[in-house]
């Protein structure tokens, strides 16, 4: 594997034990650069290779919906690894502490790159408690985030050429993870994930979803379905009724499917080039722009991350009258005057997946209907992370900051509350797709004559 996918977090002295792969973002056996790097190190040093995963019981805003999907999927991954003679160890507790304890004799520790704050903190704590070398590998992005850019990029237009320059090197086929020849003397059975799930005391308000089969096999099946039945229609992706989007985000978020695998298969697909390119733009450019944002803006979920032009403009409109103000609970229960917003909220709470175009509309209306941008962002983050199966993701923080604070966007015409941050309206939505059909599907009815102006939008 290309060594440029890995970077040293801290130097150290090799211990007498196995190479330890700490899984914390990429939850799959194959198509996983972190495991491939771990196996490379273990084969060179003639050591066992062990995978470890730590259940952090208090991950912010994660509940039964997310933990259920993750733990059920991990069970498949653990079985696949066991068949390759790579044991999987399940720990519970504070990851920084538990990993440092588990890997104290390790030859080396290899882990997934992740720019989100809780994960950075775990890694810093674990690395501080270890004597062995610690490496991180970017297996989430096709092009490693730290190679793409060493600064926060302004928008898709500025990061796109940097990514495209690296694609010939990094968008390459995966080698297979092989049966590991060096056995670990403490060989363990596949952990009991169902018992771990039942022991968890987490928010159970958001139930598990039935449409998404967890694990790499579920992700693979969804990818096959997308390639054959949806990708040819991907140009209709902004129509929430069209069924043209991939619905891959839950598996991508939990690292049960590699974005690189999806990209390789899309490139090889016999569908119109326009559809392929449009999908690869979302899957690679927009998705990697989101990780660039979280890597370089640790305040990715605070209004302090908004660009100056947007902060100044939102400030100037802070005291504008707000004709509709909703309490957080009314928003959460889809009790607003806007049938499209309520329908989108229901789609999210009931299925764990809101359509991408509606996510923009949904977030912008929260900005319009709450007392301040700070409150709007706080509520948006909480609802998104609590109800979306793919929540707590760089994409979500970037999407919310785009919608409410002009991140990766430019100033638009000035108007109340939004200032120069881009606005979206119900009338604009009606000019794009059959809003009546969508809201009826979610038990809402549309008023006869919605007011407002048409605005064509998409994240830039
Ligand atoms: C307010 C708001 C909140 C969002 N919250 C999340 C979230 O919590 N988790 C999440 O994964 N995405 C989030 N997004 C980004 C995007 O809406 C979803 O990734 C997409 O709708 C997922 O559906 P899909 O897999 O069918 O997408 P497709 O259109 O099929 O796209 C394929 C993949 O490309 C990536 N992608 C698509 N659009 C974007 C984008 N705008 N930015 C970054 N990556 C993108 C995703 O990984 C997606 O799965 C959010 C966007 C907004 C505006």
mmCIF file of N, CA and C in Angstrom, residues 217-308:
data_model
loop_
_atom_site.group_PDB
_atom_site.id
_atom_site.type_symbol
_atom_site.label_atom_id
_atom_site.label_comp_id
_atom_site.label_asym_id
_atom_site.label_seq_id
_atom_site.Cartn_x
_atom_site.Cartn_y
_atom_site.Cartn_z
ATOM 1 N N UNK A 217 -22.010 -6.456 4.343
ATOM 2 C CA UNK A 217 -22.851 -7.143 3.349
ATOM 3 C C UNK A 217 -24.062 -6.270 3.004
ATOM 4 N N UNK A 218 -24.623 -5.610 4.005
ATOM 5 C CA UNK A 218 -25.748 -4.699 3.760
ATOM 6 C C UNK A 218 -25.314 -3.538 2.866
ATOM 7 N N UNK A 219 -24.117 -3.013 3.111
ATOM 8 C CA UNK A 219 -23.593 -1.904 2.308
ATOM 9 C C UNK A 219 -23.354 -2.341 0.876
ATOM 10 N N UNK A 220 -22.818 -3.553 0.728
ATOM 11 C CA UNK A 220 -22.547 -4.077 -0.618
ATOM 12 C C UNK A 220 -23.863 -4.241 -1.402
ATOM 13 N N UNK A 221 -24.892 -4.764 -0.707
ATOM 14 C CA UNK A 221 -26.186 -4.970 -1.373
ATOM 15 C C UNK A 221 -26.777 -3.617 -1.793
ATOM 16 N N UNK A 222 -26.632 -2.620 -0.919
ATOM 17 C CA UNK A 222 -27.166 -1.295 -1.258
ATOM 18 C C UNK A 222 -26.394 -0.702 -2.437
ATOM 19 N N UNK A 223 -25.078 -0.910 -2.466
ATOM 20 C CA UNK A 223 -24.270 -0.401 -3.578
ATOM 21 C C UNK A 223 -24.705 -1.073 -4.888
ATOM 22 N N UNK A 224 -24.903 -2.388 -4.870
ATOM 23 C CA UNK A 224 -25.325 -3.094 -6.095
ATOM 24 C C UNK A 224 -26.665 -2.566 -6.582
ATOM 25 N N UNK A 225 -27.585 -2.364 -5.650
ATOM 26 C CA UNK A 225 -28.902 -1.843 -6.017
ATOM 27 C C UNK A 225 -28.759 -0.454 -6.656
ATOM 28 N N UNK A 226 -27.892 0.366 -6.067
ATOM 29 C CA UNK A 226 -27.686 1.725 -6.594
ATOM 30 C C UNK A 226 -27.111 1.677 -8.009
ATOM 31 N N UNK A 227 -26.082 0.836 -8.199
ATOM 32 C CA UNK A 227 -25.416 0.803 -9.506
ATOM 33 C C UNK A 227 -26.396 0.392 -10.599
ATOM 34 N N UNK A 228 -27.293 -0.558 -10.278
ATOM 35 C CA UNK A 228 -28.181 -1.079 -11.317
ATOM 36 C C UNK A 228 -29.449 -0.275 -11.482
ATOM 37 N N UNK A 229 -30.014 0.221 -10.390
ATOM 38 C CA UNK A 229 -31.344 0.817 -10.556
ATOM 39 C C UNK A 229 -31.398 2.323 -10.327
ATOM 40 N N UNK A 230 -30.408 2.916 -9.640
ATOM 41 C CA UNK A 230 -30.530 4.333 -9.313
ATOM 42 C C UNK A 230 -29.502 5.211 -10.016
ATOM 43 N N UNK A 231 -28.282 4.720 -10.141
ATOM 44 C CA UNK A 231 -27.229 5.551 -10.746
ATOM 45 C C UNK A 231 -27.621 6.099 -12.126
ATOM 46 N N UNK A 232 -28.260 5.277 -12.996
ATOM 47 C CA UNK A 232 -28.631 5.836 -14.307
ATOM 48 C C UNK A 232 -29.560 7.043 -14.194
ATOM 49 N N UNK A 233 -30.267 7.156 -13.073
ATOM 50 C CA UNK A 233 -31.205 8.278 -12.881
ATOM 51 C C UNK A 233 -30.641 9.333 -11.921
ATOM 52 N N UNK A 234 -29.348 9.273 -11.642
ATOM 53 C CA UNK A 234 -28.800 10.142 -10.591
ATOM 54 C C UNK A 234 -28.975 11.632 -10.906
ATOM 55 N N UNK A 235 -29.166 11.987 -12.197
ATOM 56 C CA UNK A 235 -29.338 13.401 -12.522
ATOM 57 C C UNK A 235 -30.647 13.949 -11.939
ATOM 58 N N UNK A 236 -31.530 13.056 -11.508
ATOM 59 C CA UNK A 236 -32.773 13.516 -10.849
ATOM 60 C C UNK A 236 -32.602 13.556 -9.328
ATOM 61 N N UNK A 237 -31.359 13.594 -8.860
ATOM 62 C CA UNK A 237 -31.092 13.436 -7.422
ATOM 63 C C UNK A 237 -31.731 14.512 -6.549
ATOM 64 N N UNK A 238 -32.021 15.697 -7.117
ATOM 65 C CA UNK A 238 -32.595 16.746 -6.278
ATOM 66 C C UNK A 238 -34.108 16.631 -6.124
ATOM 67 N N UNK A 239 -34.701 15.604 -6.717
ATOM 68 C CA UNK A 239 -36.137 15.375 -6.559
ATOM 69 C C UNK A 239 -36.351 14.303 -5.489
ATOM 70 N N UNK A 240 -36.861 14.701 -4.325
ATOM 71 C CA UNK A 240 -37.012 13.717 -3.233
ATOM 72 C C UNK A 240 -38.000 12.593 -3.547
ATOM 73 N N UNK A 241 -38.805 12.751 -4.614
ATOM 74 C CA UNK A 241 -39.730 11.674 -4.983
ATOM 75 C C UNK A 241 -39.112 10.679 -5.958
ATOM 76 N N UNK A 242 -37.961 11.016 -6.529
ATOM 77 C CA UNK A 242 -37.455 10.256 -7.682
ATOM 78 C C UNK A 242 -36.762 8.946 -7.312
ATOM 79 N N UNK A 243 -36.360 8.782 -6.079
ATOM 80 C CA UNK A 243 -35.629 7.551 -5.712
ATOM 81 C C UNK A 243 -34.342 7.432 -6.507
ATOM 82 N N UNK A 244 -33.660 8.544 -6.718
ATOM 83 C CA UNK A 244 -32.461 8.524 -7.565
ATOM 84 C C UNK A 244 -31.167 8.554 -6.757
ATOM 85 N N UNK A 245 -31.244 8.926 -5.490
ATOM 86 C CA UNK A 245 -30.011 9.006 -4.687
ATOM 87 C C UNK A 245 -29.606 7.603 -4.211
ATOM 88 N N UNK A 246 -28.364 7.495 -3.758
ATOM 89 C CA UNK A 246 -27.831 6.153 -3.458
ATOM 90 C C UNK A 246 -28.316 5.574 -2.134
ATOM 91 N N UNK A 247 -28.643 6.425 -1.160
ATOM 92 C CA UNK A 247 -28.968 5.993 0.213
ATOM 93 C C UNK A 247 -27.782 5.283 0.868
ATOM 94 N N UNK A 248 -26.583 5.539 0.387
ATOM 95 C CA UNK A 248 -25.404 4.827 0.919
ATOM 96 C C UNK A 248 -24.848 5.447 2.196
ATOM 97 N N UNK A 249 -25.325 6.633 2.563
ATOM 98 C CA UNK A 249 -24.643 7.362 3.648
ATOM 99 C C UNK A 249 -24.564 6.611 4.984
ATOM 100 N N UNK A 250 -25.548 5.799 5.391
ATOM 101 C CA UNK A 250 -25.362 5.091 6.673
ATOM 102 C C UNK A 250 -24.134 4.169 6.660
ATOM 103 N N UNK A 251 -23.935 3.444 5.568
ATOM 104 C CA UNK A 251 -22.802 2.510 5.510
ATOM 105 C C UNK A 251 -21.491 3.272 5.345
ATOM 106 N N UNK A 252 -21.549 4.362 4.580
ATOM 107 C CA UNK A 252 -20.332 5.181 4.437
ATOM 108 C C UNK A 252 -19.986 5.820 5.777
ATOM 109 N N UNK A 253 -20.983 6.347 6.464
ATOM 110 C CA UNK A 253 -20.716 6.997 7.751
ATOM 111 C C UNK A 253 -20.071 6.032 8.738
ATOM 112 N N UNK A 254 -20.609 4.827 8.842
ATOM 113 C CA UNK A 254 -20.068 3.869 9.810
ATOM 114 C C UNK A 254 -18.884 3.076 9.256
ATOM 115 N N UNK A 255 -18.405 3.467 8.080
ATOM 116 C CA UNK A 255 -17.233 2.810 7.502
ATOM 117 C C UNK A 255 -17.480 1.341 7.205
ATOM 118 N N UNK A 256 -18.741 0.969 6.966
ATOM 119 C CA UNK A 256 -19.043 -0.424 6.603
ATOM 120 C C UNK A 256 -18.880 -0.616 5.098
ATOM 121 N N UNK A 257 -18.845 0.498 4.391
ATOM 122 C CA UNK A 257 -18.591 0.491 2.947
ATOM 123 C C UNK A 257 -17.522 1.546 2.694
ATOM 124 N N UNK A 258 -16.537 1.184 1.877
ATOM 125 C CA UNK A 258 -15.487 2.147 1.550
ATOM 126 C C UNK A 258 -15.948 3.044 0.399
ATOM 127 N N UNK A 259 -15.779 4.361 0.569
ATOM 128 C CA UNK A 259 -16.128 5.294 -0.511
ATOM 129 C C UNK A 259 -15.283 4.984 -1.744
ATOM 130 N N UNK A 260 -14.052 4.546 -1.502
ATOM 131 C CA UNK A 260 -13.172 4.236 -2.630
ATOM 132 C C UNK A 260 -13.722 3.044 -3.422
ATOM 133 N N UNK A 261 -14.242 2.036 -2.724
ATOM 134 C CA UNK A 261 -14.850 0.886 -3.397
ATOM 135 C C UNK A 261 -16.036 1.365 -4.244
ATOM 136 N N UNK A 262 -16.895 2.209 -3.640
ATOM 137 C CA UNK A 262 -18.059 2.711 -4.386
ATOM 138 C C UNK A 262 -17.593 3.491 -5.614
ATOM 139 N N UNK A 263 -16.552 4.310 -5.449
ATOM 140 C CA UNK A 263 -16.059 5.123 -6.568
ATOM 141 C C UNK A 263 -15.517 4.229 -7.683
ATOM 142 N N UNK A 264 -14.743 3.188 -7.305
ATOM 143 C CA UNK A 264 -14.168 2.311 -8.324
ATOM 144 C C UNK A 264 -15.275 1.627 -9.133
ATOM 145 N N UNK A 265 -16.336 1.221 -8.442
ATOM 146 C CA UNK A 265 -17.417 0.510 -9.140
ATOM 147 C C UNK A 265 -18.218 1.465 -10.016
ATOM 148 N N UNK A 266 -18.380 2.695 -9.556
ATOM 149 C CA UNK A 266 -19.113 3.674 -10.363
ATOM 150 C C UNK A 266 -18.321 4.014 -11.629
ATOM 151 N N UNK A 267 -17.009 4.169 -11.484
ATOM 152 C CA UNK A 267 -16.167 4.489 -12.644
ATOM 153 C C UNK A 267 -16.305 3.395 -13.711
ATOM 154 N N UNK A 268 -16.416 2.137 -13.242
ATOM 155 C CA UNK A 268 -16.466 1.011 -14.182
ATOM 156 C C UNK A 268 -17.876 0.752 -14.724
ATOM 157 N N UNK A 269 -18.850 1.531 -14.292
ATOM 158 C CA UNK A 269 -20.248 1.257 -14.625
ATOM 159 C C UNK A 269 -20.610 1.811 -16.009
ATOM 160 N N UNK A 270 -21.419 1.046 -16.729
ATOM 161 C CA UNK A 270 -21.822 1.484 -18.063
ATOM 162 C C UNK A 270 -23.102 2.335 -17.971
ATOM 163 N N UNK A 271 -22.937 3.550 -17.498
ATOM 164 C CA UNK A 271 -24.080 4.493 -17.411
ATOM 165 C C UNK A 271 -23.588 5.824 -17.986
ATOM 166 N N UNK A 272 -24.506 6.734 -18.339
ATOM 167 C CA UNK A 272 -24.064 8.006 -18.912
ATOM 168 C C UNK A 272 -23.033 8.712 -18.023
ATOM 169 N N UNK A 273 -22.020 9.251 -18.654
ATOM 170 C CA UNK A 273 -20.904 9.876 -17.940
ATOM 171 C C UNK A 273 -21.382 10.992 -16.998
ATOM 172 N N UNK A 274 -22.409 11.711 -17.453
ATOM 173 C CA UNK A 274 -22.938 12.819 -16.659
ATOM 174 C C UNK A 274 -23.370 12.341 -15.261
ATOM 175 N N UNK A 275 -24.041 11.178 -15.207
ATOM 176 C CA UNK A 275 -24.522 10.635 -13.930
ATOM 177 C C UNK A 275 -23.336 10.173 -13.077
ATOM 178 N N UNK A 276 -22.379 9.511 -13.713
ATOM 179 C CA UNK A 276 -21.196 9.039 -12.966
ATOM 180 C C UNK A 276 -20.447 10.222 -12.350
ATOM 181 N N UNK A 277 -20.205 11.241 -13.181
ATOM 182 C CA UNK A 277 -19.435 12.397 -12.699
ATOM 183 C C UNK A 277 -20.170 13.119 -11.569
ATOM 184 N N UNK A 278 -21.488 13.221 -11.703
ATOM 185 C CA UNK A 278 -22.266 13.928 -10.668
ATOM 186 C C UNK A 278 -22.162 13.168 -9.344
ATOM 187 N N UNK A 279 -22.234 11.848 -9.408
ATOM 188 C CA UNK A 279 -22.147 11.067 -8.177
ATOM 189 C C UNK A 279 -20.745 11.161 -7.569
ATOM 190 N N UNK A 280 -19.722 11.064 -8.411
ATOM 191 C CA UNK A 280 -18.338 11.120 -7.896
ATOM 192 C C UNK A 280 -18.039 12.491 -7.289
ATOM 193 N N UNK A 281 -18.665 13.526 -7.816
ATOM 194 C CA UNK A 281 -18.495 14.866 -7.229
ATOM 195 C C UNK A 281 -19.002 14.868 -5.774
ATOM 196 N N UNK A 282 -20.150 14.231 -5.531
ATOM 197 C CA UNK A 282 -20.691 14.195 -4.161
ATOM 198 C C UNK A 282 -19.836 13.282 -3.279
ATOM 199 N N UNK A 283 -19.581 12.096 -3.812
ATOM 200 C CA UNK A 283 -18.918 11.055 -3.018
ATOM 201 C C UNK A 283 -17.467 11.409 -2.683
ATOM 202 N N UNK A 284 -16.802 12.101 -3.594
ATOM 203 C CA UNK A 284 -15.385 12.400 -3.347
ATOM 204 C C UNK A 284 -15.198 13.881 -2.992
ATOM 205 N N UNK A 285 -15.567 14.784 -3.892
ATOM 206 C CA UNK A 285 -15.227 16.198 -3.662
ATOM 207 C C UNK A 285 -15.984 16.773 -2.455
ATOM 208 N N UNK A 286 -17.324 16.622 -2.452
ATOM 209 C CA UNK A 286 -18.101 17.233 -1.334
ATOM 210 C C UNK A 286 -17.798 16.523 -0.024
ATOM 211 N N UNK A 287 -17.671 15.224 -0.100
ATOM 212 C CA UNK A 287 -17.444 14.454 1.135
ATOM 213 C C UNK A 287 -16.062 14.768 1.708
ATOM 214 N N UNK A 288 -15.067 14.923 0.848
ATOM 215 C CA UNK A 288 -13.712 15.186 1.346
ATOM 216 C C UNK A 288 -13.562 16.653 1.733
ATOM 217 N N UNK A 289 -14.361 17.520 1.123
ATOM 218 C CA UNK A 289 -14.405 18.923 1.564
ATOM 219 C C UNK A 289 -14.933 18.996 3.008
ATOM 220 N N UNK A 290 -15.908 18.148 3.323
ATOM 221 C CA UNK A 290 -16.471 18.140 4.685
ATOM 222 C C UNK A 290 -15.411 17.706 5.705
ATOM 223 N N UNK A 291 -14.601 16.702 5.364
ATOM 224 C CA UNK A 291 -13.554 16.278 6.304
ATOM 225 C C UNK A 291 -12.467 17.349 6.406
ATOM 226 N N UNK A 292 -12.173 18.020 5.312
ATOM 227 C CA UNK A 292 -11.206 19.130 5.347
ATOM 228 C C UNK A 292 -11.708 20.211 6.304
ATOM 229 N N UNK A 293 -13.000 20.479 6.252
ATOM 230 C CA UNK A 293 -13.593 21.501 7.119
ATOM 231 C C UNK A 293 -13.437 21.107 8.593
ATOM 232 N N UNK A 294 -13.791 19.881 8.935
ATOM 233 C CA UNK A 294 -13.719 19.472 10.352
ATOM 234 C C UNK A 294 -12.268 19.347 10.825
ATOM 235 N N UNK A 295 -11.375 18.990 9.902
ATOM 236 C CA UNK A 295 -9.957 18.884 10.266
ATOM 237 C C UNK A 295 -9.388 20.261 10.625
ATOM 238 N N UNK A 296 -9.769 21.272 9.859
ATOM 239 C CA UNK A 296 -9.159 22.593 10.051
ATOM 240 C C UNK A 296 -10.031 23.561 10.839
ATOM 241 N N UNK A 297 -11.266 23.183 11.155
ATOM 242 C CA UNK A 297 -12.138 24.044 11.980
ATOM 243 C C UNK A 297 -12.659 23.196 13.137
ATOM 244 N N UNK A 298 -11.876 23.094 14.240
ATOM 245 C CA UNK A 298 -12.325 22.246 15.359
ATOM 246 C C UNK A 298 -13.645 22.735 15.978
ATOM 247 N N UNK A 299 -14.037 23.987 15.662
ATOM 248 C CA UNK A 299 -15.333 24.504 16.135
ATOM 249 C C UNK A 299 -16.409 24.279 15.071
ATOM 250 N N UNK A 300 -16.316 23.145 14.369
ATOM 251 C CA UNK A 300 -17.211 22.848 13.235
ATOM 252 C C UNK A 300 -18.695 22.851 13.588
ATOM 253 N N UNK A 301 -19.050 22.742 14.867
ATOM 254 C CA UNK A 301 -20.468 22.731 15.248
ATOM 255 C C UNK A 301 -20.853 23.983 16.043
ATOM 256 N N UNK A 302 -20.054 25.037 15.927
ATOM 257 C CA UNK A 302 -20.335 26.314 16.604
ATOM 258 C C UNK A 302 -20.415 27.410 15.543
ATOM 259 N N UNK A 303 -21.152 28.486 15.839
ATOM 260 C CA UNK A 303 -21.275 29.551 14.830
ATOM 261 C C UNK A 303 -19.946 30.279 14.599
ATOM 262 N N UNK A 304 -18.973 30.099 15.505
ATOM 263 C CA UNK A 304 -17.662 30.732 15.299
ATOM 264 C C UNK A 304 -16.955 30.188 14.044
ATOM 265 N N UNK A 305 -17.460 29.079 13.503
ATOM 266 C CA UNK A 305 -16.835 28.533 12.280
ATOM 267 C C UNK A 305 -17.378 29.197 11.022
ATOM 268 N N UNK A 306 -18.392 30.043 11.148
ATOM 269 C CA UNK A 306 -18.962 30.681 9.956
ATOM 270 C C UNK A 306 -17.954 31.672 9.378
ATOM 271 N N UNK A 307 -17.929 31.851 8.067
ATOM 272 C CA UNK A 307 -17.017 32.854 7.499
ATOM 273 C C UNK A 307 -17.426 34.262 7.935
ATOM 274 N N UNK A 308 -16.445 35.191 7.944
ATOM 275 C CA UNK A 308 -16.702 36.553 8.451
ATOM 276 C C UNK A 308 -17.893 37.217 7.780
#
